[in-house]
Coordinates of C-alpha atoms in Angstrom, one line a residue:
M1 CA 0.0 -0.2 0.0
S2 CA 1.5 3.3 -1.0
R3 CA 2.4 6.1 1.3
P4 CA -0.3 9.0 1.3
G5 CA 1.2 12.2 -0.2
P6 CA 0.6 15.8 0.4
I7 CA -3.0 16.9 0.0
I8 CA -3.4 19.8 -2.5
G9 CA -6.3 22.0 -2.3
E10 CA -5.7 25.2 -0.2
Q11 CA -5.1 27.9 -2.6
P12 CA -6.4 28.6 -6.1
G13 CA -2.9 29.3 -7.4
S14 CA -1.3 26.4 -6.2
I15 CA -4.3 24.2 -7.4
M16 CA -3.7 25.4 -11.1
V17 CA 0.1 25.1 -10.9
A18 CA 0.0 21.7 -9.5
G19 CA -2.7 20.5 -11.7
E20 CA -0.7 21.4 -14.9
L21 CA 2.4 19.4 -13.5
V22 CA 0.5 16.6 -12.8
Q23 CA -1.1 16.5 -16.2
E24 CA 2.2 16.9 -17.7
H25 CA 3.7 14.0 -15.7
L26 CA 0.5 11.9 -16.6
R27 CA 1.2 12.5 -20.2
A28 CA 4.9 11.7 -19.9
D29 CA 4.0 8.4 -17.9
P30 CA 1.0 6.7 -19.7
G31 CA 1.1 3.8 -17.1
G32 CA -0.7 6.0 -14.4
A33 CA -0.5 8.2 -11.6
P34 CA 2.6 8.0 -9.5
D35 CA 2.2 6.2 -6.1
D36 CA 3.4 9.2 -4.1
I37 CA 0.9 11.7 -5.2
T38 CA -2.6 12.1 -4.2
V39 CA -4.8 14.6 -6.3
V40 CA -8.0 16.1 -5.1
R41 CA -10.1 17.9 -8.0
K42 CA -13.0 20.0 -7.7
S43 CA -14.3 19.7 -11.1
P44 CA -12.8 18.4 -14.3
E45 CA -11.2 21.2 -16.5
P46 CA -11.9 21.1 -20.3
E47 CA -9.1 20.6 -22.5
P48 CA -7.7 23.9 -24.2
E49 CA -8.4 24.3 -27.9
P50 CA -5.5 24.0 -30.1
E51 CA -3.8 27.4 -31.2
P52 CA -4.7 28.1 -34.8
E53 CA -2.0 28.0 -37.3
P54 CA -0.1 31.1 -37.9
E55 CA -1.7 31.8 -41.4
K56 CA -5.0 31.0 -40.1
R57 CA -4.5 33.4 -37.0
E58 CA -3.3 36.2 -39.3
L59 CA -6.3 35.7 -41.5
L60 CA -8.8 35.6 -38.5
D61 CA -7.1 38.9 -37.1
E62 CA -7.4 40.7 -40.3
T63 CA -11.0 39.7 -40.8
A64 CA -11.8 40.7 -37.1
A65 CA -10.2 44.1 -37.6
M66 CA -12.9 44.6 -40.5
L67 CA -15.8 43.7 -38.5
P68 CA -17.5 46.1 -35.9
N69 CA -16.1 46.2 -32.4
G70 CA -13.3 44.0 -33.7
E71 CA -15.1 40.8 -33.0
A72 CA -14.0 37.6 -34.9
P73 CA -16.7 36.0 -37.2
A74 CA -18.1 32.6 -36.0
E75 CA -16.7 29.9 -38.0
E76 CA -19.0 27.7 -40.1
E77 CA -20.2 24.4 -38.6
E78 CA -18.0 21.7 -40.0
G79 CA -19.9 19.9 -43.0
K80 CA -22.4 22.6 -43.4
P81 CA -22.9 23.7 -46.9
P82 CA -22.5 27.5 -47.8
E83 CA -25.6 29.5 -47.6
T84 CA -27.7 29.8 -50.8
R85 CA -30.9 31.8 -51.8
L86 CA -33.2 32.5 -54.6
Y87 CA -34.3 36.2 -55.2
R88 CA -37.5 37.5 -56.9
R89 CA -35.3 39.6 -59.0
R90 CA -34.1 36.8 -61.2
F91 CA -37.5 36.9 -63.0
V92 CA -37.2 40.4 -63.9
V93 CA -33.5 39.9 -65.2
L94 CA -34.6 37.0 -67.1
A95 CA -37.8 39.0 -68.6
V96 CA -35.7 42.0 -69.5
F97 CA -32.9 40.0 -71.3
S98 CA -35.4 37.8 -73.0
L99 CA -37.2 41.0 -74.4
Y100 CA -34.1 42.8 -75.9
S101 CA -32.9 39.2 -77.3
L102 CA -36.3 39.0 -78.8
V103 CA -35.6 42.5 -80.8
N104 CA -32.2 41.4 -81.7
A105 CA -33.6 38.2 -83.4
F106 CA -36.4 40.2 -85.1
Q107 CA -33.9 42.3 -86.6
W108 CA -31.9 39.3 -88.0
I109 CA -34.8 37.7 -89.9
Q110 CA -36.8 40.9 -91.0
Y111 CA -35.0 41.2 -94.3
S112 CA -34.9 37.5 -95.3
I113 CA -38.6 36.7 -95.0
I114 CA -39.6 39.5 -97.5
T115 CA -36.3 39.0 -99.6
N116 CA -38.3 39.9 -102.9
V117 CA -39.5 43.2 -101.5
F118 CA -36.2 44.4 -100.1
A119 CA -34.6 43.2 -103.3
R120 CA -36.7 45.3 -105.5
Y121 CA -36.6 48.4 -103.2
Y122 CA -32.9 48.7 -102.9
R123 CA -32.3 47.3 -106.5
A124 CA -30.2 44.3 -104.9
T125 CA -30.2 40.5 -105.8
N126 CA -31.7 37.8 -103.6
E127 CA -28.0 36.7 -102.6
Q128 CA -27.0 40.3 -101.3
I129 CA -30.5 40.4 -99.2
N130 CA -29.4 36.9 -98.0
W131 CA -26.1 38.4 -96.7
L132 CA -28.0 40.6 -94.5
S133 CA -28.9 37.4 -92.5
I134 CA -25.5 35.7 -92.9
V135 CA -23.7 38.7 -91.6
Y136 CA -25.1 37.7 -88.2
M137 CA -23.4 34.5 -88.4
L138 CA -20.1 35.9 -89.9
A139 CA -19.7 38.6 -87.3
Y140 CA -20.2 36.2 -84.4
V141 CA -17.3 33.8 -85.1
P142 CA -14.3 36.3 -84.7
L143 CA -16.0 38.3 -82.1
I144 CA -17.2 35.5 -79.7
F145 CA -13.7 35.1 -78.0
P146 CA -13.3 38.9 -76.9
A147 CA -17.1 38.8 -76.0
T148 CA -16.8 35.5 -73.8
W149 CA -13.5 37.0 -72.2
L150 CA -15.6 40.3 -71.4
L151 CA -18.2 38.3 -69.8
D152 CA -15.9 36.1 -67.7
R153 CA -13.8 39.2 -66.6
R154 CA -16.2 42.1 -66.4
G155 CA -19.4 40.3 -65.8
L156 CA -23.1 40.0 -66.7
R157 CA -24.1 43.6 -66.5
L158 CA -21.5 45.2 -68.9
T159 CA -22.0 42.4 -71.5
A160 CA -25.8 43.0 -71.1
L161 CA -25.4 46.5 -71.7
L162 CA -23.2 46.3 -74.8
G163 CA -25.7 43.9 -76.3
A164 CA -28.8 46.2 -75.8
G165 CA -26.9 49.4 -76.6
L166 CA -25.5 48.1 -80.0
N167 CA -28.8 46.7 -80.8
C168 CA -30.5 50.1 -80.2
A169 CA -27.9 51.9 -82.1
G170 CA -28.3 49.5 -85.2
A171 CA -32.0 50.0 -85.1
W172 CA -31.8 53.8 -85.3
L173 CA -29.4 53.7 -88.1
K174 CA -31.7 51.6 -90.2
C175 CA -34.2 54.6 -89.8
C176 CA -31.7 56.6 -91.7
S177 CA -31.4 54.0 -94.5
V178 CA -35.0 54.3 -95.9
R179 CA -34.0 55.2 -99.5
P180 CA -33.5 53.0 -102.6
E181 CA -29.7 54.3 -102.9
L182 CA -28.7 53.9 -99.2
F183 CA -28.5 50.1 -99.3
A184 CA -24.9 50.5 -97.7
V185 CA -26.2 52.3 -94.9
T186 CA -28.9 49.5 -94.0
V187 CA -26.0 47.0 -94.5
T188 CA -23.9 49.0 -91.8
A189 CA -26.8 48.9 -89.4
Q190 CA -27.3 45.4 -89.7
V191 CA -23.6 44.6 -89.0
I192 CA -23.9 46.6 -85.8
C193 CA -27.0 44.6 -84.8
S194 CA -25.1 41.4 -85.8
V195 CA -22.3 42.5 -83.2
A196 CA -24.9 43.1 -80.7
Q197 CA -25.9 39.6 -81.4
V198 CA -22.4 38.4 -80.0
F199 CA -23.2 39.9 -76.5
I200 CA -26.6 38.4 -76.3
L201 CA -26.5 34.7 -77.6
G202 CA -23.9 33.4 -74.8
L203 CA -26.0 35.0 -71.9
P204 CA -28.9 32.3 -71.4
S205 CA -26.9 29.8 -69.5
R206 CA -25.0 32.3 -67.6
I207 CA -28.2 34.1 -66.4
A208 CA -29.7 30.7 -65.6
S209 CA -26.7 29.4 -63.7
V210 CA -25.9 32.8 -61.9
W211 CA -29.6 33.5 -60.8
F212 CA -31.7 30.4 -60.6
G213 CA -31.7 27.4 -58.5
P214 CA -30.7 23.8 -59.5
R215 CA -34.3 22.8 -59.9
E216 CA -35.1 25.6 -62.2
V217 CA -31.9 26.1 -64.2
S218 CA -32.9 24.4 -67.1
T219 CA -36.1 25.9 -67.5
A220 CA -34.7 29.4 -67.1
C221 CA -32.2 28.6 -69.8
A222 CA -35.1 27.4 -72.0
T223 CA -36.9 30.7 -71.2
A224 CA -34.0 32.9 -72.0
V225 CA -33.6 31.2 -75.3
L226 CA -37.3 31.4 -75.9
G227 CA -36.9 35.2 -76.1
N228 CA -34.6 34.9 -79.1
Q229 CA -36.9 32.3 -80.7
L230 CA -40.0 34.5 -80.1
G231 CA -38.0 37.3 -81.9
T232 CA -37.6 35.0 -84.8
A233 CA -41.3 34.1 -84.9
I234 CA -42.4 37.8 -84.8
G235 CA -39.8 38.4 -87.6
F236 CA -41.5 35.9 -89.7
L237 CA -44.9 37.2 -88.9
L238 CA -44.7 41.2 -88.9
P239 CA -42.6 42.2 -91.8
P240 CA -45.0 40.6 -94.5
V241 CA -47.9 42.4 -92.7
L242 CA -46.0 45.9 -92.2
V243 CA -44.5 45.9 -95.5
P244 CA -46.7 44.1 -98.2
N245 CA -45.6 43.4 -101.7
T246 CA -46.5 46.8 -103.6
P247 CA -44.3 46.6 -106.8
N248 CA -46.0 49.4 -108.5
D249 CA -45.5 51.9 -105.7
M250 CA -42.0 52.3 -104.5
K251 CA -42.8 55.4 -102.2
L252 CA -45.5 53.3 -100.2
T253 CA -42.9 50.6 -99.9
G254 CA -40.6 53.0 -98.5
H255 CA -43.4 54.4 -95.9
N256 CA -44.1 50.9 -95.0
I257 CA -40.3 50.1 -94.3
S258 CA -39.8 53.3 -92.3
I259 CA -42.7 52.4 -90.0
M260 CA -41.1 49.0 -89.3
F261 CA -37.7 50.3 -88.8
Y262 CA -38.9 53.2 -86.3
G263 CA -41.2 50.9 -84.4
T264 CA -38.2 48.6 -83.9
A265 CA -36.0 51.6 -82.8
A266 CA -38.3 52.9 -80.1
I267 CA -38.7 49.3 -78.4
S268 CA -35.1 49.0 -78.5
T269 CA -34.4 52.2 -76.7
G270 CA -37.0 51.5 -73.9
L271 CA -35.3 48.0 -73.3
F272 CA -31.7 49.4 -73.3
I273 CA -33.2 51.7 -70.4
L274 CA -34.6 48.7 -68.7
T275 CA -31.3 46.7 -69.1
A276 CA -29.4 49.6 -67.3
T277 CA -31.9 49.7 -64.6
V278 CA -32.5 45.8 -63.8
I279 CA -29.6 43.6 -64.7
K280 CA -26.9 43.1 -62.2
D281 CA -23.9 40.9 -62.2
R282 CA -25.2 38.3 -59.7
P283 CA -27.3 38.2 -56.6
P284 CA -25.9 38.7 -53.2
L285 CA -25.9 35.1 -52.2
P286 CA -25.5 32.3 -54.8
P287 CA -28.5 30.3 -55.8
S288 CA -27.0 26.9 -55.7
Q289 CA -24.1 24.9 -54.2
A290 CA -22.5 24.7 -57.7
Q291 CA -22.2 28.4 -57.8
A292 CA -21.0 28.6 -54.1
V293 CA -18.1 26.3 -55.2
L294 CA -17.2 28.6 -58.0
L295 CA -17.4 31.8 -55.9
D296 CA -14.6 30.2 -53.6
S297 CA -12.3 30.3 -56.5
P298 CA -10.7 34.0 -56.7
L299 CA -11.0 35.8 -60.1
Q300 CA -7.1 35.9 -60.5
D301 CA -7.1 32.1 -60.5
Y302 CA -9.2 32.0 -63.6
S303 CA -7.6 31.8 -67.2
Y304 CA -9.6 32.3 -70.3
R305 CA -7.0 30.8 -72.4
Q306 CA -6.8 27.8 -69.9
S307 CA -10.6 27.6 -70.1
I308 CA -10.6 27.2 -74.0
L309 CA -7.8 24.7 -73.6
N310 CA -9.7 22.6 -71.1
L311 CA -13.0 22.6 -73.4
M312 CA -10.9 21.7 -76.5
K313 CA -9.5 18.6 -74.5
N314 CA -13.0 17.5 -73.3
K315 CA -14.0 14.8 -76.0
A316 CA -17.7 14.8 -75.0
F317 CA -17.8 18.7 -75.5
V318 CA -16.0 18.5 -78.8
L319 CA -18.7 16.1 -80.2
L320 CA -21.3 18.0 -78.8
L321 CA -19.7 21.2 -80.4
I322 CA -19.9 19.6 -84.0
S323 CA -23.2 18.0 -83.5
Y324 CA -24.9 21.2 -82.1
G325 CA -23.4 23.2 -84.8
I326 CA -24.8 20.9 -87.6
L327 CA -28.6 21.1 -86.3
T328 CA -28.7 24.7 -85.3
G329 CA -26.7 25.8 -88.6
S330 CA -29.4 23.8 -90.4
F331 CA -32.1 25.8 -88.5
Y332 CA -30.4 29.1 -89.5
S333 CA -30.3 28.0 -93.1
V334 CA -34.0 27.0 -93.3
S335 CA -34.8 30.2 -91.6
T336 CA -33.1 32.3 -94.1
L337 CA -34.2 30.6 -97.3
L338 CA -37.7 29.9 -96.2
N339 CA -39.3 32.6 -98.3
Q340 CA -37.4 31.6 -101.3
M341 CA -38.3 27.9 -100.7
I342 CA -42.0 28.9 -100.3
M343 CA -41.9 31.1 -103.3
D344 CA -40.6 28.4 -105.5
C345 CA -43.3 26.0 -104.7
Y346 CA -46.3 28.4 -104.0
K347 CA -46.5 31.8 -106.2
D348 CA -47.4 34.9 -104.5
Q349 CA -47.5 33.5 -100.8
E350 CA -45.3 36.0 -99.1
L351 CA -47.8 36.1 -96.2
N352 CA -48.1 32.5 -95.9
A353 CA -44.4 32.1 -96.1
G354 CA -44.2 34.3 -93.0
R355 CA -46.9 32.3 -91.2
I356 CA -45.1 29.1 -92.0
G357 CA -41.9 30.6 -90.4
L358 CA -44.1 31.6 -87.4
T359 CA -45.3 28.0 -87.0
L360 CA -41.9 26.7 -87.3
V361 CA -40.7 28.9 -84.4
V362 CA -43.7 28.9 -82.1
A363 CA -43.7 25.1 -82.1
G364 CA -40.2 25.0 -81.2
M365 CA -40.8 27.4 -78.4
V366 CA -43.3 24.9 -76.9
G367 CA -40.6 22.1 -77.5
S368 CA -38.0 24.5 -75.5
I369 CA -40.1 24.9 -72.5
L370 CA -41.2 21.3 -72.5
C371 CA -37.6 20.0 -72.8
G372 CA -36.5 22.5 -70.1
L373 CA -39.1 21.2 -67.8
W374 CA -38.3 17.7 -68.5
L375 CA -34.6 18.1 -67.9
D376 CA -35.2 20.0 -64.5
H377 CA -37.3 17.0 -63.5
T378 CA -35.3 14.0 -64.8
K379 CA -31.8 15.4 -65.6
T380 CA -31.6 12.8 -68.5
Y381 CA -29.6 15.0 -70.8
K382 CA -27.9 12.6 -72.8
M383 CA -31.0 10.5 -73.6
T384 CA -33.2 13.7 -74.2
T385 CA -30.6 15.3 -76.6
L386 CA -30.3 12.3 -78.6
T387 CA -34.2 11.5 -78.9
V388 CA -34.7 15.3 -80.0
Y389 CA -31.9 15.2 -82.4
G390 CA -33.3 12.0 -84.0
L391 CA -36.8 13.4 -84.4
S392 CA -35.3 16.4 -85.8
F393 CA -33.7 14.3 -88.5
L394 CA -37.1 12.7 -89.3
G395 CA -38.9 16.0 -89.2
M396 CA -36.5 17.3 -91.8
V397 CA -37.0 14.5 -94.1
V398 CA -40.6 14.9 -93.8
F399 CA -40.6 18.5 -94.5
S400 CA -38.2 18.1 -97.6
F401 CA -40.5 15.5 -99.3
T402 CA -44.1 17.4 -98.6
L403 CA -42.9 20.8 -99.4
D404 CA -43.7 20.6 -103.2
L405 CA -47.0 18.5 -103.0
S406 CA -49.2 21.5 -103.9
N407 CA -50.9 21.5 -100.4
I408 CA -49.7 24.5 -98.3
Y409 CA -51.7 23.5 -95.2
L410 CA -49.7 20.2 -95.0
V411 CA -46.4 22.5 -95.2
F412 CA -47.9 24.2 -92.2
F413 CA -48.0 21.1 -90.2
T414 CA -44.5 19.5 -91.2
A415 CA -43.0 22.8 -90.6
G416 CA -44.3 22.7 -87.0
V417 CA -43.2 19.4 -86.5
L418 CA -39.6 20.2 -87.7
G419 CA -39.6 23.3 -85.6
F420 CA -40.9 21.6 -82.4
F421 CA -37.8 19.3 -82.3
M422 CA -35.2 21.4 -84.2
T423 CA -35.8 24.7 -82.4
G424 CA -36.6 22.9 -79.1
Y425 CA -33.1 21.4 -79.4
L426 CA -31.4 24.6 -78.8
P427 CA -31.5 25.1 -75.0
L428 CA -30.7 21.3 -74.7
G429 CA -27.4 21.9 -76.3
F430 CA -26.6 24.8 -74.0
E431 CA -27.4 23.0 -70.7
F432 CA -25.8 19.7 -71.8
G433 CA -22.7 21.6 -72.5
V434 CA -22.7 23.4 -69.1
E435 CA -23.1 20.0 -67.5
I436 CA -20.4 18.0 -69.1
T437 CA -17.8 21.0 -68.8
Y438 CA -18.4 22.2 -65.2
P439 CA -16.6 24.0 -63.6
E440 CA -15.6 25.8 -66.8
S441 CA -17.6 29.1 -67.4
E442 CA -21.0 28.9 -68.9
G443 CA -20.4 31.9 -71.1
T444 CA -17.3 30.1 -72.7
S445 CA -19.0 27.0 -73.4
S446 CA -22.1 28.7 -74.7
G447 CA -19.9 31.0 -76.8
L448 CA -18.3 28.1 -78.4
L449 CA -21.4 26.1 -79.1
N450 CA -22.9 29.3 -80.7
A451 CA -19.8 30.0 -82.8
F452 CA -19.8 26.6 -84.3
A453 CA -23.5 27.1 -85.2
Q454 CA -22.7 30.0 -86.8
I455 CA -19.9 28.6 -89.0
F456 CA -22.3 25.8 -89.9
G457 CA -25.1 28.3 -90.6
I458 CA -22.9 30.3 -93.1
I459 CA -21.7 27.3 -95.0
F460 CA -25.0 25.6 -95.0
T461 CA -27.0 28.8 -96.1
L462 CA -24.4 29.5 -98.9
I463 CA -24.7 25.8 -100.1
Q464 CA -28.2 25.2 -99.7
G465 CA -29.0 28.7 -101.2
K466 CA -27.0 27.7 -104.3
L467 CA -28.6 24.3 -104.5
T468 CA -32.1 25.9 -104.4
T469 CA -31.4 28.4 -107.1
D470 CA -29.6 26.0 -109.4
F471 CA -31.9 23.0 -108.8
N472 CA -34.9 23.1 -106.5
P473 CA -35.8 23.3 -102.7
L474 CA -35.7 19.4 -102.5
A475 CA -31.9 19.3 -103.4
G476 CA -30.9 22.0 -100.6
N477 CA -33.2 20.2 -98.0
L478 CA -31.5 16.7 -98.8
F479 CA -28.3 18.3 -98.3
L480 CA -29.3 19.2 -94.8
C481 CA -30.8 15.9 -94.0
A482 CA -27.6 14.1 -94.7
W483 CA -25.7 16.5 -92.3
I484 CA -28.2 16.2 -89.6
F485 CA -27.8 12.2 -89.9
V486 CA -24.4 12.7 -89.2
G487 CA -25.1 14.7 -86.1
V488 CA -27.4 12.1 -84.8
L489 CA -24.4 9.5 -85.0
L490 CA -22.1 12.1 -83.1
T491 CA -24.6 12.8 -80.4
A492 CA -24.9 9.1 -79.7
L493 CA -21.2 8.9 -79.1
I494 CA -21.1 11.7 -76.4
K495 CA -20.2 10.3 -73.0
S496 CA -22.4 12.0 -70.3
E497 CA -21.1 13.1 -67.2
L498 CA -23.1 15.4 -65.3
K499 CA -20.6 17.3 -63.1
R500 CA -22.8 20.3 -62.0
H501 CA -25.8 18.3 -61.0
N502 CA -23.5 15.8 -59.1
V503 CA -22.2 18.8 -57.2
N504 CA -25.5 20.0 -56.3
I505 CA -26.8 16.5 -55.3
S506 CA -23.7 15.9 -53.0
A507 CA -24.2 19.3 -51.4
E508 CA -28.0 18.3 -50.6
N509 CA -26.6 15.1 -49.0
N510 CA -24.3 17.1 -46.7
N511 CA -21.2 15.6 -48.3
L512 CA -19.8 18.6 -50.0
Q513 CA -18.0 21.7 -48.5
A514 CA -17.2 24.9 -50.4
L515 CA -13.5 24.7 -50.4
P516 CA -11.2 27.8 -49.6
T517 CA -8.8 29.1 -52.1
E518 CA -6.0 26.5 -52.8
C519 CA -2.8 27.7 -51.2
P520 CA 0.6 26.5 -51.8
G521 CA 1.2 23.1 -50.0
D522 CA -2.6 22.6 -49.5
F523 CA -4.0 19.4 -51.4
P524 CA -0.6 18.6 -52.8
S525 CA -2.0 15.6 -54.8
E526 CA -4.8 17.6 -56.4
K527 CA -4.8 19.9 -59.4
T528 CA -7.1 22.8 -59.9
T529 CA -9.5 23.1 -62.6
N530 CA -9.0 26.7 -63.6
G531 CA -9.1 27.7 -59.8
V532 CA -11.6 25.3 -58.6
T533 CA -10.3 22.2 -56.7
P534 CA -11.4 19.1 -58.1
G535 CA -11.8 17.8 -54.5
A536 CA -15.1 19.8 -54.3
L537 CA -16.3 18.2 -57.4
L538 CA -17.7 14.7 -57.9
S539 CA -17.4 12.8 -61.1
L540 CA -20.2 10.4 -60.6
S541 CA -22.1 9.9 -63.9
Q542 CA -25.7 9.1 -63.8
E543 CA -26.0 8.3 -67.5
T544 CA -23.8 6.3 -69.7
S545 CA -23.3 6.6 -73.5
L546 CA -25.1 4.4 -75.8

């Protein structure tokens, strides 16, 4: 039996000193307490928290200095995902963007749908009038790279202002071109509108991702694309009504053109003011966990050049680039040459040519919304994209062989079926591209998709126009059918990896934390994807390629 030692417990100071000595001795001797010491404790003392690392302590001190009363911020609970929130303002942003995108699309097609009227008024050829549509596609290709760089570096607001402002300027310049000898002025105005389009077409996926939640992002993107489609539809409908074919009265034709141009300019001005008032770069809090992860990556870590290289190394995205370009370019070609195809098969049917174009696009708008809703609920991007692409091919074949059957009502029906799938595919391509390229910028992926669409649109319009003029509309349409079939095969080869969706799902299951900015020495075995640590991203695929 051990000899009792001195009892410690008389003064607070001696209790603390002795307690610390005993604890150090116990830690040094894991076998237990020594026999010659008896310790009387009033209550167990909690273990002191470890001191923060020097870098972390310095960061906390700096943060505390910026807060009122010098209080340090409360640390986030471990495992708790970043805070997200949805704002009502997102619907206003989406509405304003959709409206000025609508006006820009209207100005694209307003010449082509009444090619014969403008050709007679400006004493130009059909091919020259076609170039007023082609210039939209031509301007996009070289300007998309500086435009997407501007979107990524300067933000959504400045890009939107440039798009709405240039659209307004081009519309007013057209008002000064209403004289037969001023064809060069109307071409210049159309070039300005085509530059505005560069700052418009890449925004739907950015607005949807930055402002809308994960369960509504596909529908929001489809709605933003819908504005552009609605503008095309109105461009098919109104010009034949506002500027009817009056070959024996050029003064009346000029007056009608003037009414159309001034009305467009007035609406464009109002929308530019709304854009400056409403659209902001992003909401105060991110709408989704995927956006929260991206916000943790500082701007200086982002490299536009590296983003392009990453996308070009992504085999699935390269296949999507080509297949998207083929189908969307085919839509641009059909839209540009629709008046000439209808007039070749049905004489004096300018009004019906516009109405058929309206049917084509309105059916596509319905398809866009339905596809967006379907994707938000199922996330079956690969299967939906492939199905819509295949049905677009079948619709193009049916439209080609029923165009010259002397039944214009049948053309209305087949054009509606074609538009439902072909135009409905546009938002699918955008959203699928964002999913398989996350965390790369939505503006960069959308911009490249649109660039390829414009390139194919130029090529297809020129070749189909030549085949239609030299042979007949069937020859030009069969040319498009062959290419769309190639697009179906390429789409089937795309490997689906829903990276953005998996990040959101993982966050909902409390398996994801927004990582801080990567510092030298942190995560030594991992590389960053343009500033975003792949440790925060999951690569689990919920779909497989066929």
